[in-house]
Amino acid sequence: MKLNIAVLSGDGIGPEVTDQAIKVLNAIALEFDHTFLFKEAPVGAIAIDKQNNPLPDATLDLCKTSDAILFGAIGHPKYDNDPSAKIRPEQGLLKLRKELGLYANIRPVKAYDVLLDKSPLKKNIIEGTDISIYRELTGGIYFGKKQLSEDGNTASDLCEYSRNEIERIAHMAFKTAQSRRKKVTLVDKANVLETSRLWRKVVTELAGNYPDVTLDFLFVDNAAMQMILNPKQFDVILTENLFGDVISDEASVIGGSIGLLASASVGDKYAMFEPIHGSYPQATGKGIANPVASILSAAMLLEHFELFDEANLIKEGVEKSLKLEITTPDLNSSYDNITTSKVGDFIADFISNPNETNINFTNIHLGQSTII
């Protein structure tokens, strides 16, 4: 298979972790005789600095002419700490989602057995957790009309949803549940919000088309609590934009690090794959950023094109790296010399040598030969 992949590595640690995803995809291409062509373009703060635009036209055009998009991270403290800034990096990401119609964000959340003690939650609570979160991505309060009074003392953000916006992502969530444990949980605030009542009405109607899937409901405040008390109860979570943003970030504590959570943002025509962590500017250039989320996002890219064997091999490499503590400092208390790049090297090497089990731990942690 030949794929043209737009690379929008963005700001902060984005370029570092994206480089490791590309490294792993190149290993897959070599092993399975695929051709992956990568072309980079600026987005976010770096694009503002260069062109005064967080999403230049050329970047958007590249995305529209590519088969898929590999995204890094955006954001910079000079914008985060200036609420009055008129142009912001996040505007580029929001516009990209809207322009490409990326209405469904899919975020897998898994508790890895070898990392159960890394989570702040108790092992017996998180063990066996495997959740797929479906977050609506192009509607709701993030895209609604925004107003600020002339005196600057009153502000409003409109939250608005249509039946079509709800139906298209709900169908995706139900279909995914059919291939999993056959349960969808709609997270809303239907006791207060009219948009949530529409969500509940539309999703309930659609559930009749999927009689093999159980549908239940949780208010978002209760869902946030249940995510901590009993995350194993969830299979597929379906929710709107704002709630999905909060719930999925909360879920990152289950795995022990937000550096493990990948995501796919898909629409009817385009697809983008990105880690859910931010730009983490404090870590930029230090080699401590966890690339696993970006690498797993690359695996989701392969799954999107039905390259399941290739994606599974990446996942096996990730699990092997976690088992052997070939991980960055957020997950590794035993060794301080495992850098972002070394994690990528190990997983890429595993792809070329997946059946080799004679691991030389000394050489691994010296950063020399990995699999022998």
XYZ file of C-alpha atoms in Angstrom:
372
model
C 0.000 0.000 0.000
C 1.132 3.540 -0.737
C 0.037 6.336 1.593
C 0.722 10.056 1.471
C 0.790 11.277 5.059
C 0.719 14.935 6.061
C 2.867 15.553 9.141
C 1.777 18.430 11.385
C 4.131 18.006 14.310
C 3.315 21.412 15.783
C 4.754 22.854 18.980
C 6.623 21.816 22.111
C 7.256 18.088 22.269
C 5.133 17.530 19.163
C 8.099 17.195 16.760
C 9.987 14.862 19.120
C 7.181 12.363 19.604
C 6.008 12.572 16.002
C 9.518 11.690 14.827
C 9.225 8.413 16.754
C 5.865 7.611 15.165
C 7.395 8.184 11.736
C 10.359 6.003 12.690
C 7.998 3.169 13.596
C 5.892 3.616 10.459
C 9.049 3.446 8.358
C 9.919 0.161 10.051
C 6.437 -1.141 9.235
C 6.786 -0.018 5.615
C 10.068 -1.895 5.307
C 8.764 -5.044 6.980
C 5.473 -5.231 5.039
C 6.590 -3.711 1.718
C 4.445 -0.557 1.971
C 5.347 2.940 0.843
C 4.645 5.778 3.257
C 5.489 9.267 2.009
C 5.665 12.004 4.644
C 5.367 15.738 4.011
C 5.576 18.283 6.819
C 3.708 21.550 7.313
C 3.471 24.085 10.172
C 0.508 24.437 12.526
C -0.097 26.115 15.881
C 2.267 28.551 17.591
C 5.105 27.855 15.183
C 2.822 28.739 12.277
C 1.746 31.961 14.022
C 5.398 32.902 14.485
C 6.170 32.261 10.834
C 2.972 33.352 9.089
C 0.733 34.958 11.729
C -1.772 32.181 11.087
C -2.206 29.015 13.228
C -3.414 27.082 10.158
C -1.838 28.426 6.950
C -3.679 27.765 3.703
C -0.815 25.622 2.430
C -1.061 23.394 5.517
C -4.791 22.932 5.037
C -4.306 22.206 1.336
C -1.690 19.563 2.154
C -4.099 17.875 4.555
C -6.851 17.835 1.947
C -4.593 16.198 -0.651
C -3.121 13.580 1.709
C -4.452 10.152 2.622
C -4.073 10.797 6.355
C -2.675 13.314 8.818
C -0.212 12.607 11.618
C -0.534 15.370 14.201
C 1.768 16.232 17.111
C 0.725 18.890 19.602
C 0.031 22.608 19.697
C 0.323 25.310 22.327
C 2.860 27.698 23.833
C 3.026 29.439 27.228
C 3.074 32.897 25.657
C -0.456 32.227 24.423
C -1.613 30.099 27.359
C -0.726 32.926 29.738
C -2.319 35.658 27.630
C -6.114 35.311 27.600
C -6.389 38.510 25.549
C -4.455 37.086 22.574
C -6.562 37.414 19.422
C -4.718 34.706 17.505
C -4.132 31.443 19.365
C -2.578 28.082 18.420
C -5.744 26.179 19.351
C -7.662 28.082 16.687
C -5.627 26.206 14.103
C -6.650 22.817 15.461
C -10.308 23.758 15.767
C -10.353 25.123 12.219
C -8.618 21.996 10.936
C -11.260 19.778 12.531
C -14.062 21.919 11.085
C -12.604 22.295 7.588
C -11.934 18.561 7.274
C -15.197 17.502 8.895
C -13.426 15.475 11.595
C -16.540 15.012 13.689
C -15.616 11.844 15.596
C -12.742 11.632 18.043
C -11.923 8.085 19.124
C -9.783 7.596 22.237
C -8.881 4.095 23.462
C -8.144 3.807 27.180
C -6.437 0.650 28.403
C -4.911 -0.460 31.699
C -1.666 -2.269 30.855
C -0.928 -5.079 33.310
C 2.735 -4.074 33.643
C 1.764 -0.493 34.561
C -0.974 -1.093 37.097
C 1.232 0.159 39.912
C 1.955 3.407 38.011
C -1.611 4.632 38.278
C -2.706 6.657 41.324
C -5.782 4.412 41.365
C -5.770 1.035 43.109
C -4.819 -1.993 41.053
C -8.055 -3.872 41.772
C -10.045 -0.882 40.481
C -8.333 -0.412 37.134
C -7.189 -3.932 36.246
C -8.900 -5.078 33.051
C -10.102 -1.623 32.034
C -10.583 -1.305 28.265
C -12.652 1.675 27.110
C -13.275 3.311 23.746
C -14.401 6.944 24.054
C -16.342 8.491 21.167
C -16.301 12.270 21.491
C -18.202 14.507 19.067
C -15.596 16.937 17.776
C -17.000 19.671 15.538
C -20.089 20.886 17.401
C -21.105 22.090 20.818
C -19.769 24.926 22.906
C -16.294 24.966 21.329
C -17.761 25.962 17.961
C -20.794 27.962 19.084
C -21.155 31.727 18.858
C -18.979 33.548 21.375
C -19.736 36.983 22.751
C -18.053 39.435 25.074
C -19.829 42.576 26.207
C -18.384 45.956 25.312
C -17.362 46.572 28.914
C -15.647 43.173 29.065
C -17.620 42.062 32.123
C -20.066 39.600 30.545
C -19.318 36.696 28.225
C -21.248 33.845 26.659
C -20.574 30.713 24.612
C -23.389 29.042 22.683
C -23.710 25.255 22.879
C -25.651 23.976 19.888
C -26.231 20.534 18.344
C -28.313 19.191 15.470
C -29.844 15.749 15.055
C -27.472 14.955 12.194
C -24.395 15.810 14.258
C -25.544 13.416 16.968
C -26.665 10.602 14.672
C -23.466 10.272 12.667
C -21.179 9.731 15.667
C -23.762 7.649 17.532
C -23.873 5.165 14.639
C -20.089 4.828 14.861
C -20.197 4.208 18.610
C -22.891 1.535 18.317
C -21.059 -0.258 15.496
C -17.865 -0.299 17.524
C -19.724 -1.665 20.549
C -21.017 -4.534 18.407
C -17.434 -5.723 17.925
C -16.530 -5.219 21.597
C -18.578 -5.936 24.728
C -21.848 -4.601 23.281
C -22.457 -1.690 25.632
C -22.727 2.051 24.975
C -22.871 4.622 27.774
C -24.138 8.066 26.781
C -22.622 10.768 28.987
C -24.695 13.943 29.123
C -26.331 16.494 31.435
C -29.921 15.918 30.397
C -31.282 17.046 33.760
C -30.107 20.594 33.003
C -29.154 21.138 29.349
C -31.501 21.157 26.366
C -28.713 19.970 24.068
C -28.214 16.943 26.307
C -31.918 16.157 26.178
C -31.687 16.149 22.381
C -28.660 13.840 22.580
C -30.568 11.441 24.824
C -33.641 11.463 22.591
C -31.732 10.880 19.338
C -29.396 8.211 20.734
C -32.306 6.351 22.326
C -34.092 6.263 18.964
C -30.963 5.004 17.197
C -30.450 2.256 19.760
C -33.386 0.403 18.226
C -31.216 -0.283 15.189
C -28.691 -2.095 17.382
C -30.721 -4.572 19.473
C -27.573 -6.501 20.444
C -26.093 -3.417 22.162
C -27.113 -2.279 25.645
C -27.515 1.485 26.048
C -27.281 3.231 29.396
C -26.920 6.838 30.530
C -24.835 8.770 33.030
C -24.824 12.447 33.885
C -21.338 13.808 33.286
C -20.631 14.537 36.954
C -21.531 10.960 37.902
C -19.575 9.615 34.928
C -16.488 11.475 36.120
C -16.873 9.862 39.528
C -17.519 6.402 38.080
C -14.395 6.696 35.927
C -12.435 6.704 39.184
C -14.577 4.315 41.234
C -15.222 1.600 38.644
C -13.790 2.210 35.155
C -14.216 -1.466 34.204
C -17.963 -0.901 33.873
C -17.440 1.084 30.670
C -17.146 -0.349 27.178
C -17.925 2.423 24.680
C -18.542 5.945 25.990
C -20.429 8.310 23.693
C -20.543 12.009 24.487
C -20.489 15.581 23.235
C -17.457 17.769 22.662
C -16.838 19.459 26.019
C -17.725 16.449 28.169
C -15.583 14.176 25.998
C -12.606 16.485 26.352
C -12.797 16.332 30.147
C -13.700 12.658 30.537
C -10.996 11.365 28.211
C -8.268 13.395 29.922
C -9.472 12.133 33.284
C -9.234 8.584 31.934
C -5.511 9.050 31.335
C -4.803 8.384 35.028
C -5.962 4.792 34.518
C -2.963 3.991 32.352
C -0.549 5.842 34.597
C 0.449 8.511 32.072
C -1.281 10.775 29.574
C 1.692 9.917 27.371
C 0.020 6.594 26.542
C -3.259 7.843 25.101
C -3.638 7.917 21.335
C -6.576 9.196 19.336
C -8.105 9.283 15.885
C -10.227 12.128 14.565
C -12.247 10.969 11.577
C -14.950 12.206 9.259
C -16.577 11.023 6.073
C -13.519 11.856 3.941
C -10.484 12.721 6.082
C -8.729 11.228 9.096
C -6.162 12.594 11.552
C -4.211 10.742 14.225
C -2.708 12.373 17.306
C -1.702 11.832 20.929
C -4.081 13.518 23.344
C -1.363 15.105 25.472
C -0.504 18.757 25.063
C 2.676 20.411 23.866
C 4.368 20.074 27.311
C 6.788 22.959 26.642
C 8.728 22.320 29.872
C 10.018 19.056 28.378
C 10.881 20.333 24.930
C 14.291 19.181 23.752
C 15.057 17.213 26.918
C 14.363 13.742 25.542
C 11.907 12.913 28.336
C 8.614 13.123 26.442
C 6.766 9.820 26.170
C 6.322 8.936 22.462
C 4.032 5.946 23.028
C 0.801 7.893 22.483
C 2.104 9.176 19.162
C 3.290 5.695 18.185
C -0.082 4.185 19.100
C -1.741 6.940 17.063
C 0.294 5.657 14.127
C -1.127 2.197 14.847
C -4.632 3.672 14.696
C -3.724 5.196 11.330
C -2.849 1.737 10.040
C -6.091 0.300 11.422
C -8.000 3.015 9.559
C -6.635 1.544 6.324
C -7.367 -2.012 7.534
C -3.689 -2.828 8.022
C -4.473 -4.751 11.169
C -1.438 -7.048 11.261
C 0.829 -4.021 11.000
C -1.044 -2.151 13.733
C -0.986 -5.169 16.037
C 2.767 -5.494 15.600
C 3.204 -1.897 16.762
C 1.024 -2.602 19.787
C 3.099 -5.674 20.605
C 6.225 -3.559 20.410
C 4.712 -1.007 22.772
C 3.750 -3.687 25.272
C 7.228 -5.192 25.081
C 8.808 -1.796 25.716
C 6.591 -1.272 28.753
C 7.331 -4.748 30.085
C 11.093 -4.201 29.800
C 10.879 -0.634 31.135
C 12.134 0.821 27.870
C 10.126 3.887 28.792
C 10.568 7.567 29.519
C 10.784 8.963 33.091
C 7.011 9.395 33.514
C 6.760 5.593 33.714
C 10.299 4.543 34.528
C 11.759 4.898 38.002
C 14.579 2.394 37.500
C 16.574 3.955 34.672
C 17.225 7.581 33.785
C 18.886 7.098 30.405
C 15.901 5.981 28.322
C 15.106 8.917 26.059
C 12.217 9.655 23.732
C 14.343 8.576 20.787
C 15.474 5.328 22.445
C 11.877 4.272 22.992
C 11.210 4.817 19.296
C 14.384 2.935 18.386
C 13.376 -0.054 20.486
C 9.857 -0.336 19.075
C 11.109 0.086 15.502
C 13.745 -2.580 16.151
C 11.101 -4.898 17.610
C 9.084 -4.579 14.393
C 12.080 -5.845 12.441
C 12.737 -8.652 14.951
C 9.389 -9.550 16.578
C 10.198 -13.189 17.217
C 13.482 -12.588 19.027
C 13.073 -13.138 22.749
C 16.689 -13.210 23.946
C 16.741 -9.689 25.372
C 20.051 -8.262 26.563
C 18.854 -5.945 29.319
C 22.287 -4.410 29.934
C 22.673 -3.309 26.336
C 19.111 -2.038 26.183
C 19.578 0.288 29.092
C 22.982 1.399 27.850
C 21.181 2.429 24.701
C 23.155 0.013 22.541
C 21.827 -3.017 20.683
C 18.259 -3.723 21.704
C 17.195 -7.129 20.398
C 19.893 -9.739 19.846
